[in-house]
């Protein structure tokens, strides 16, 4: 049993950490508050090859192992969680194309996506269907060598930069519903495709989150992911395991940033003639934060290492995402309490971390859904706890 990163992973982490500390941390608060898009940071991530995280080497990607994948999102989210979003849904979509796409689809899309020349995203959620993906209403009706797609998708990260945009649709009205669901790789330049609005958000700023309207968009049959109808739900669920490791790692990064800020502040702030770090009440908070963050980190990297074994990790990824996101919520609030009034001020980083943390308890399936996934795995015998 080895709880250490490999030498390659350690070197990769140090490269990421230096990039975050130099390029992201100094500007994150100002840019987040002003609503500025982090174009310069995105360009540097392209140069580092981070848009090719989940793309096979044969198509110009990094083909990163899952632990290294998690390292990326932990470190970037430590600096600015919104920036992590620009490569989060992109990496999920790239993984889906690499795993399920036809050879022609891979050759057409993956090299440009790996370099960041083009970017992508994933369009699943609808105004009336989020947790219950089988309830989506977006239809794709076959018309000769095209599908005619009509529907609305919402909460789409990278919506204005996605080319192509994988869209979960119903290609038939089948029972059970998942058998009629497919994924289409939609060209955003196609007539009838539009980004209708940006969604106002509490946090997770920097990257755009939008509503997308498809009004009789004609999509060639060759854009059907994998070339076979009815496999969309299976393709998406596999990708969401990757997405939950991503979210868990982001949560760890946000929690770590909250802890670092709290510890630094507690050492510097004085009250009654001594640093508040000397007070037992503050020490107990710091001890709880540190212990829970490290537990979340270990759970996240355990799930990632299990995924590297090539098997389904719906229970493991669900555990990591559920626990780590709850830790992030608690850690950011405790950090704010340690900061006192300053924690409520936009002059300190903790207020941004506090606003970013709730998304991790919602994104990639709410934590109640994760608990259901975990419980079903345990009851069915497909998952277990212990040796």
XYZ file of N, CA, C and O in Angstrom, residues 110-244:
540
model
N -10.331 15.209 -32.117
C -9.438 15.124 -30.970
C -8.131 15.901 -31.106
O -7.695 16.526 -30.119
N -7.453 15.911 -32.253
C -6.199 16.685 -32.317
C -6.382 18.168 -31.992
O -5.597 18.742 -31.227
N -7.403 18.799 -32.567
C -7.653 20.214 -32.276
C -8.094 20.425 -30.834
O -7.746 21.435 -30.205
N -8.875 19.488 -30.300
C -9.326 19.613 -28.918
C -8.157 19.438 -27.949
O -8.084 20.101 -26.913
N -7.223 18.555 -28.278
C -6.064 18.324 -27.414
C -5.180 19.556 -27.319
O -4.618 19.856 -26.253
N -5.042 20.282 -28.402
C -4.195 21.475 -28.416
C -4.903 22.699 -27.857
O -4.264 23.711 -27.557
N -6.231 22.629 -27.736
C -7.001 23.787 -27.318
C -7.335 24.720 -28.466
O -7.950 25.769 -28.258
N -6.938 24.349 -29.694
C -7.316 25.132 -30.865
C -8.828 25.250 -30.944
O -9.382 26.297 -31.295
N -9.478 24.136 -30.651
C -10.918 24.139 -30.434
C -11.171 23.621 -29.029
O -10.359 22.896 -28.468
N -12.322 23.989 -28.489
C -12.709 23.493 -27.175
C -14.067 22.819 -27.275
O -14.738 22.903 -28.301
N -14.453 22.165 -26.202
C -15.740 21.486 -26.199
C -16.355 21.544 -24.806
O -15.804 22.146 -23.888
N -17.503 20.937 -24.682
C -18.262 20.965 -23.426
C -19.200 19.767 -23.447
O -18.992 18.816 -24.201
N -20.246 19.807 -22.646
C -21.231 18.724 -22.629
C -22.587 19.325 -22.279
O -22.701 20.091 -21.315
N -23.601 19.015 -23.093
C -24.944 19.579 -22.901
C -25.904 18.468 -22.490
O -26.404 17.715 -23.336
N -26.150 18.387 -21.194
C -27.043 17.362 -20.647
C -28.297 17.994 -20.051
O -29.420 17.666 -20.439
N -28.106 18.899 -19.099
C -29.202 19.454 -18.308
C -30.146 20.302 -19.147
O -29.729 20.991 -20.077
N -31.432 20.251 -18.788
C -32.454 21.073 -19.430
C -33.233 21.822 -18.352
O -33.145 21.472 -17.164
N -33.987 22.840 -18.728
C -34.763 23.573 -17.716
C -35.655 22.672 -16.867
O -35.891 22.961 -15.690
N -36.124 21.561 -17.437
C -37.004 20.670 -16.695
C -36.411 19.308 -16.409
O -37.128 18.389 -15.994
N -35.107 19.146 -16.625
C -34.482 17.835 -16.416
C -33.014 18.024 -16.063
O -32.221 18.465 -16.901
N -32.672 17.723 -14.806
C -31.288 17.790 -14.375
C -30.866 16.458 -13.802
O -30.242 15.643 -14.475
N -31.248 16.205 -12.562
C -30.948 14.922 -11.940
C -31.558 13.766 -12.730
O -30.930 12.720 -12.916
N -32.775 13.948 -13.226
C -33.466 12.914 -13.994
C -33.189 13.111 -15.477
O -33.997 13.666 -16.228
N -32.020 12.643 -15.931
C -31.656 12.844 -17.331
C -32.587 12.111 -18.284
O -32.736 12.508 -19.446
N -33.227 11.051 -17.813
C -34.150 10.333 -18.697
C -35.391 11.171 -19.014
O -36.151 10.833 -19.911
N -35.542 12.275 -18.292
C -36.687 13.146 -18.534
C -36.415 14.265 -19.522
O -37.255 15.154 -19.678
N -35.285 14.227 -20.219
C -34.987 15.294 -21.180
C -36.038 15.316 -22.289
O -36.633 14.286 -22.630
N -36.234 16.515 -22.856
C -37.235 16.701 -23.912
C -36.617 17.031 -25.267
O -37.338 17.091 -26.274
N -35.321 17.264 -25.333
C -34.676 17.591 -26.606
C -34.767 16.395 -27.549
O -34.312 15.298 -27.228
N -35.375 16.624 -28.713
C -35.620 15.550 -29.668
C -34.726 15.697 -30.897
O -34.431 16.810 -31.338
N -34.337 14.574 -31.433
C -33.594 14.506 -32.690
C -34.341 13.547 -33.606
O -34.346 12.333 -33.371
N -34.971 14.098 -34.609
C -35.797 13.296 -35.529
C -35.021 13.061 -36.819
O -34.529 14.011 -37.439
N -34.930 11.812 -37.208
C -34.175 11.463 -38.424
C -34.893 11.985 -39.661
O -36.097 11.822 -39.838
N -34.129 12.645 -40.541
C -34.654 13.146 -41.811
C -33.584 12.911 -42.868
O -32.703 13.744 -43.074
N -33.651 11.757 -43.499
C -32.642 11.395 -44.490
C -31.289 11.176 -43.827
O -31.157 10.369 -42.908
N -30.276 11.917 -44.267
C -28.942 11.753 -43.706
C -28.648 12.806 -42.626
O -27.495 13.086 -42.330
N -29.709 13.366 -42.048
C -29.576 14.331 -40.959
C -30.559 14.008 -39.837
O -31.542 13.285 -40.041
N -30.258 14.557 -38.662
C -31.219 14.634 -37.566
C -31.653 16.094 -37.444
O -30.830 17.003 -37.592
N -32.918 16.293 -37.175
C -33.427 17.634 -36.903
C -33.622 17.730 -35.392
O -34.457 17.030 -34.813
N -32.841 18.613 -34.766
C -32.778 18.681 -33.306
C -33.499 19.922 -32.800
O -33.245 21.040 -33.270
N -34.380 19.716 -31.815
C -35.115 20.817 -31.212
C -35.135 20.641 -29.691
O -35.474 19.554 -29.203
N -34.762 21.700 -28.986
C -34.779 21.638 -27.524
C -33.937 22.741 -26.919
O -33.327 23.553 -27.626
N -33.888 22.770 -25.595
C -33.122 23.764 -24.857
C -32.265 23.068 -23.813
O -32.741 22.191 -23.090
N -31.011 23.460 -23.736
C -30.084 22.948 -22.729
C -29.632 24.102 -21.843
O -29.477 25.240 -22.316
N -29.398 23.811 -20.579
C -29.034 24.885 -19.655
C -27.883 24.463 -18.750
O -27.552 23.280 -18.651
N -27.268 25.456 -18.106
C -26.088 25.270 -17.261
C -24.927 24.673 -18.053
O -24.264 23.740 -17.601
N -24.693 25.220 -19.242
C -23.659 24.691 -20.125
C -22.389 25.529 -19.987
O -22.312 26.671 -20.447
N -21.380 24.951 -19.362
C -20.070 25.587 -19.262
C -19.371 25.508 -20.616
O -19.490 24.518 -21.327
N -18.641 26.558 -20.975
C -17.927 26.639 -22.263
C -18.872 26.740 -23.452
O -18.468 26.479 -24.587
N -20.114 27.134 -23.233
C -21.101 27.112 -24.312
C -20.668 27.934 -25.518
O -20.887 27.528 -26.664
N -20.040 29.073 -25.288
C -19.652 29.936 -26.402
C -18.362 29.479 -27.083
O -17.993 30.018 -28.129
N -17.682 28.531 -26.497
C -16.418 28.074 -27.060
C -16.463 26.630 -27.530
O -15.472 26.112 -28.042
N -17.603 25.973 -27.371
C -17.684 24.536 -27.662
C -17.824 24.274 -29.155
O -18.774 24.722 -29.785
N -16.888 23.534 -29.709
C -16.913 23.166 -31.127
C -16.186 21.840 -31.310
O -14.959 21.818 -31.419
N -16.922 20.716 -31.310
C -18.374 20.605 -31.291
C -18.915 20.609 -29.863
O -18.144 20.536 -28.903
N -20.254 20.658 -29.754
C -20.928 20.530 -28.471
C -21.668 19.194 -28.442
O -22.651 19.018 -29.158
N -21.198 18.222 -27.648
C -21.953 16.978 -27.494
C -23.276 17.245 -26.773
O -23.285 17.812 -25.681
N -24.384 16.851 -27.396
C -25.719 17.136 -26.873
C -26.464 15.820 -26.664
O -26.579 15.005 -27.587
N -26.969 15.619 -25.459
C -27.782 14.439 -25.161
C -29.194 14.676 -25.658
O -29.836 15.669 -25.292
N -29.671 13.787 -26.516
C -30.985 13.949 -27.144
C -31.757 12.638 -27.065
O -31.207 11.583 -26.750
N -33.037 12.729 -27.399
C -33.847 11.533 -27.591
C -34.003 11.303 -29.089
O -34.605 12.119 -29.787
N -33.427 10.216 -29.565
C -33.555 9.867 -30.977
C -34.762 8.963 -31.225
O -35.129 8.711 -32.369
N -35.367 8.490 -30.144
C -36.602 7.714 -30.271
C -37.332 7.743 -28.940
O -36.722 7.993 -27.890
N -38.622 7.502 -28.982
C -39.423 7.408 -27.761
C -39.491 5.933 -27.398
O -40.321 5.174 -27.895
N -38.570 5.516 -26.565
C -38.457 4.103 -26.220
C -38.725 3.918 -24.736
O -38.646 4.846 -23.938
N -39.054 2.698 -24.368
C -39.202 2.321 -22.975
C -38.311 1.120 -22.702
O -38.397 0.130 -23.417
N -37.450 1.150 -21.706
C -37.187 2.296 -20.848
C -36.548 3.444 -21.620
O -35.950 3.237 -22.672
N -36.672 4.657 -21.063
C -36.310 5.876 -21.781
C -34.853 5.903 -22.215
O -34.533 6.440 -23.283
N -33.963 5.318 -21.417
C -32.535 5.417 -21.742
C -32.195 4.732 -23.061
O -31.186 5.049 -23.689
N -33.032 3.800 -23.491
C -32.751 3.097 -24.741
C -33.002 3.968 -25.970
O -32.589 3.609 -27.078
N -33.665 5.094 -25.779
C -33.896 5.990 -26.902
C -33.041 7.230 -26.873
O -33.310 8.199 -27.604
N -31.969 7.233 -26.055
C -31.145 8.425 -25.887
C -29.815 8.271 -26.602
O -29.195 7.195 -26.583
N -29.376 9.355 -27.244
C -28.130 9.354 -28.007
C -27.401 10.675 -27.776
O -27.968 11.638 -27.256
N -26.133 10.715 -28.181
C -25.341 11.938 -28.115
C -24.970 12.352 -29.530
O -24.458 11.544 -30.314
N -25.238 13.614 -29.855
C -24.879 14.182 -31.148
C -23.797 15.235 -30.958
O -23.872 16.055 -30.030
N -22.797 15.235 -31.836
C -21.724 16.218 -31.792
C -22.132 17.382 -32.692
O -21.970 17.341 -33.906
N -22.681 18.428 -32.072
C -23.316 19.507 -32.817
C -22.317 20.619 -33.143
O -21.603 21.111 -32.253
N -22.280 21.018 -34.410
C -21.475 22.144 -34.860
C -22.209 23.435 -34.485
O -23.334 23.662 -34.942
N -21.613 24.322 -33.674
C -22.320 25.521 -33.220
C -22.598 26.523 -34.342
O -23.397 27.454 -34.143
N -21.960 26.347 -35.497
C -22.197 27.258 -36.618
C -23.440 26.881 -37.418
O -23.838 27.596 -38.339
N -24.072 25.782 -37.065
C -25.246 25.317 -37.793
C -26.436 26.244 -37.548
O -26.694 26.632 -36.405
N -27.176 26.624 -38.591
C -28.362 27.472 -38.403
C -29.337 26.858 -37.403
O -29.573 25.646 -37.407
N -29.878 27.705 -36.537
C -30.816 27.257 -35.513
C -30.169 27.042 -34.160
O -30.868 26.913 -33.155
N -28.820 27.027 -34.116
C -28.104 26.864 -32.850
C -27.783 28.241 -32.300
O -27.226 29.093 -33.000
N -28.117 28.490 -31.041
C -27.801 29.790 -30.449
C -27.575 29.663 -28.953
O -28.149 28.794 -28.288
N -26.694 30.522 -28.449
C -26.517 30.683 -27.013
C -27.433 31.823 -26.614
O -27.196 32.984 -26.964
N -28.512 31.510 -25.903
C -29.567 32.496 -25.681
C -29.280 33.453 -24.543
O -29.703 34.612 -24.575
N -28.548 32.990 -23.507
C -28.270 33.893 -22.388
C -27.216 33.301 -21.467
O -26.973 32.092 -21.466
N -26.577 34.190 -20.714
C -25.678 33.775 -19.636
C -26.491 33.684 -18.352
O -27.337 34.546 -18.082
N -26.222 32.666 -17.562
C -26.954 32.485 -16.318
C -26.235 33.205 -15.176
O -25.033 32.997 -14.968
N -26.932 34.066 -14.437
C -26.308 34.743 -13.287
C -26.051 33.728 -12.178
O -26.887 32.874 -11.892
N -24.869 33.828 -11.557
C -24.473 32.812 -10.586
C -23.936 33.438 -9.306
O -23.402 34.539 -9.312
N -24.072 32.695 -8.215
C -23.507 33.097 -6.936
C -21.985 33.125 -7.005
O -21.327 34.055 -6.548
N -21.410 32.073 -7.553
C -19.965 31.929 -7.684
C -19.642 31.295 -9.024
O -20.373 31.450 -9.991
N -18.526 30.541 -9.062
C -18.115 29.855 -10.289
C -18.077 30.836 -11.460
O -18.619 30.595 -12.530
N -17.424 31.967 -11.214
C -17.329 32.991 -12.238
C -15.985 32.871 -12.954
O -15.090 32.184 -12.522
N -15.888 33.580 -14.061
C -14.682 33.482 -14.877
C -14.970 32.719 -16.138
O -14.666 33.166 -17.247
N -15.572 31.553 -16.021
C -16.025 30.803 -17.178
C -17.517 31.043 -17.380
O -18.254 31.275 -16.420
N -17.945 31.007 -18.624
C -19.359 31.272 -18.890
C -20.217 30.034 -18.631
O -19.757 28.896 -18.803
N -21.434 30.253 -18.189
C -22.415 29.198 -17.978
C -23.703 29.681 -18.630
O -24.263 30.697 -18.216
N -24.176 28.950 -19.627
C -25.188 29.512 -20.522
C -26.360 28.571 -20.760
O -26.316 27.381 -20.436
N -27.372 29.162 -21.385
C -28.495 28.400 -21.923
C -28.331 28.337 -23.427
O -27.994 29.321 -24.072
N -28.553 27.152 -23.982
C -28.384 26.921 -25.414
C -29.711 26.481 -26.008
O -30.385 25.596 -25.464
N -30.081 27.091 -27.121
C -31.321 26.753 -27.805
C -30.994 26.095 -29.147
O -30.151 26.590 -29.908
N -31.653 24.975 -29.404
C -31.530 24.286 -30.693
C -32.907 24.312 -31.357
O -33.840 23.655 -30.890
N -33.014 25.074 -32.416
C -34.289 25.286 -33.096
C -34.227 24.661 -34.496
O -33.771 25.291 -35.451
N -34.639 23.408 -34.570
C -34.602 22.655 -35.825
C -33.202 22.677 -36.441
O -33.007 22.952 -37.626
N -32.228 22.375 -35.618
C -30.831 22.315 -36.053
C -30.611 21.001 -36.815
O -30.898 19.920 -36.287
N -30.103 21.106 -38.025
C -29.870 19.915 -38.843
C -28.443 19.413 -38.596
O -27.459 20.093 -38.924
N -28.358 18.226 -38.009
C -27.078 17.627 -37.638
C -26.868 16.370 -38.471
O -27.736 15.490 -38.495
N -25.753 16.259 -39.191
C -25.538 15.068 -40.021
C -25.488 13.792 -39.194
O -25.023 13.795 -38.038
N -25.955 12.708 -39.778
C -25.958 11.417 -39.092
C -24.538 11.018 -38.691
O -24.334 10.337 -37.683
N -23.550 11.476 -39.439
C -22.159 11.158 -39.122
C -21.714 11.753 -37.785
O -20.673 11.371 -37.251
N -22.508 12.680 -37.227
C -22.183 13.295 -35.939
C -22.754 12.526 -34.761
O -22.595 12.950 -33.608
N -23.429 11.413 -34.994
C -23.936 10.564 -33.912
C -22.757 9.890 -33.229
O -22.017 9.121 -33.859
N -22.545 10.178 -31.953
C -21.382 9.648 -31.247
C -21.399 8.121 -31.252
O -22.352 7.496 -30.778
N -20.366 7.549 -31.818
C -20.252 6.104 -31.897
C -20.969 5.482 -33.067
O -20.782 4.297 -33.352
N -21.827 6.262 -33.740
C -22.497 5.782 -34.942
C -23.690 4.885 -34.711
O -24.279 4.380 -35.666
N -24.077 4.680 -33.445
C -25.206 3.800 -33.137
C -26.153 4.525 -32.194
O -25.722 5.068 -31.171
N -27.426 4.538 -32.525
C -28.413 5.184 -31.664
C -28.633 4.391 -30.372
O -28.377 3.189 -30.312
N -29.131 5.087 -29.365
C -29.574 4.428 -28.140
C -28.493 4.180 -27.106
O -28.765 3.556 -26.079
N -27.283 4.665 -27.352
C -26.197 4.435 -26.395
C -25.796 5.699 -25.622
O -24.810 5.698 -24.891
N -26.565 6.759 -25.781
C -26.190 8.027 -25.184
C -26.110 8.009 -23.676
O -25.175 8.563 -23.080
N -27.070 7.378 -23.019
C -27.074 7.367 -21.555
C -25.857 6.614 -21.026
O -25.210 7.054 -20.070
N -25.543 5.498 -21.651
C -24.365 4.722 -21.260
C -23.098 5.553 -21.442
O -22.210 5.574 -20.571
N -22.999 6.259 -22.563
C -21.815 7.081 -22.834
C -21.679 8.205 -21.810
O -20.580 8.487 -21.329
N -22.796 8.819 -21.465
C -22.781 9.938 -20.532
C -22.435 9.478 -19.116
O -21.623 10.105 -18.421
N -23.025 8.380 -18.673
C -22.784 7.917 -17.310
C -21.324 7.546 -17.098
O -20.757 7.791 -16.032
N -20.702 6.956 -18.108
C -19.279 6.663 -18.005
C -18.466 7.930 -17.857
O -17.523 8.006 -17.056
N -18.833 8.968 -18.625
C -18.135 10.238 -18.528
C -18.335 10.918 -17.193
O -17.426 11.597 -16.683
N -19.510 10.753 -16.599
C -19.788 11.414 -15.325
C -18.940 10.855 -14.189
O -18.708 11.546 -13.195
N -18.473 9.620 -14.306
C -17.542 9.109 -13.302
C -16.268 9.946 -13.313
O -15.747 10.335 -12.266
N -15.766 10.220 -14.501
C -14.610 11.095 -14.652
C -14.933 12.475 -14.097
O -14.122 13.087 -13.383
N -16.136 12.969 -14.409
C -16.544 14.283 -13.943
C -16.611 14.371 -12.435
O -16.320 15.426 -11.850
N -16.992 13.301 -11.769
C -17.102 13.334 -10.309
C -15.737 13.324 -9.641
O -15.567 13.923 -8.574
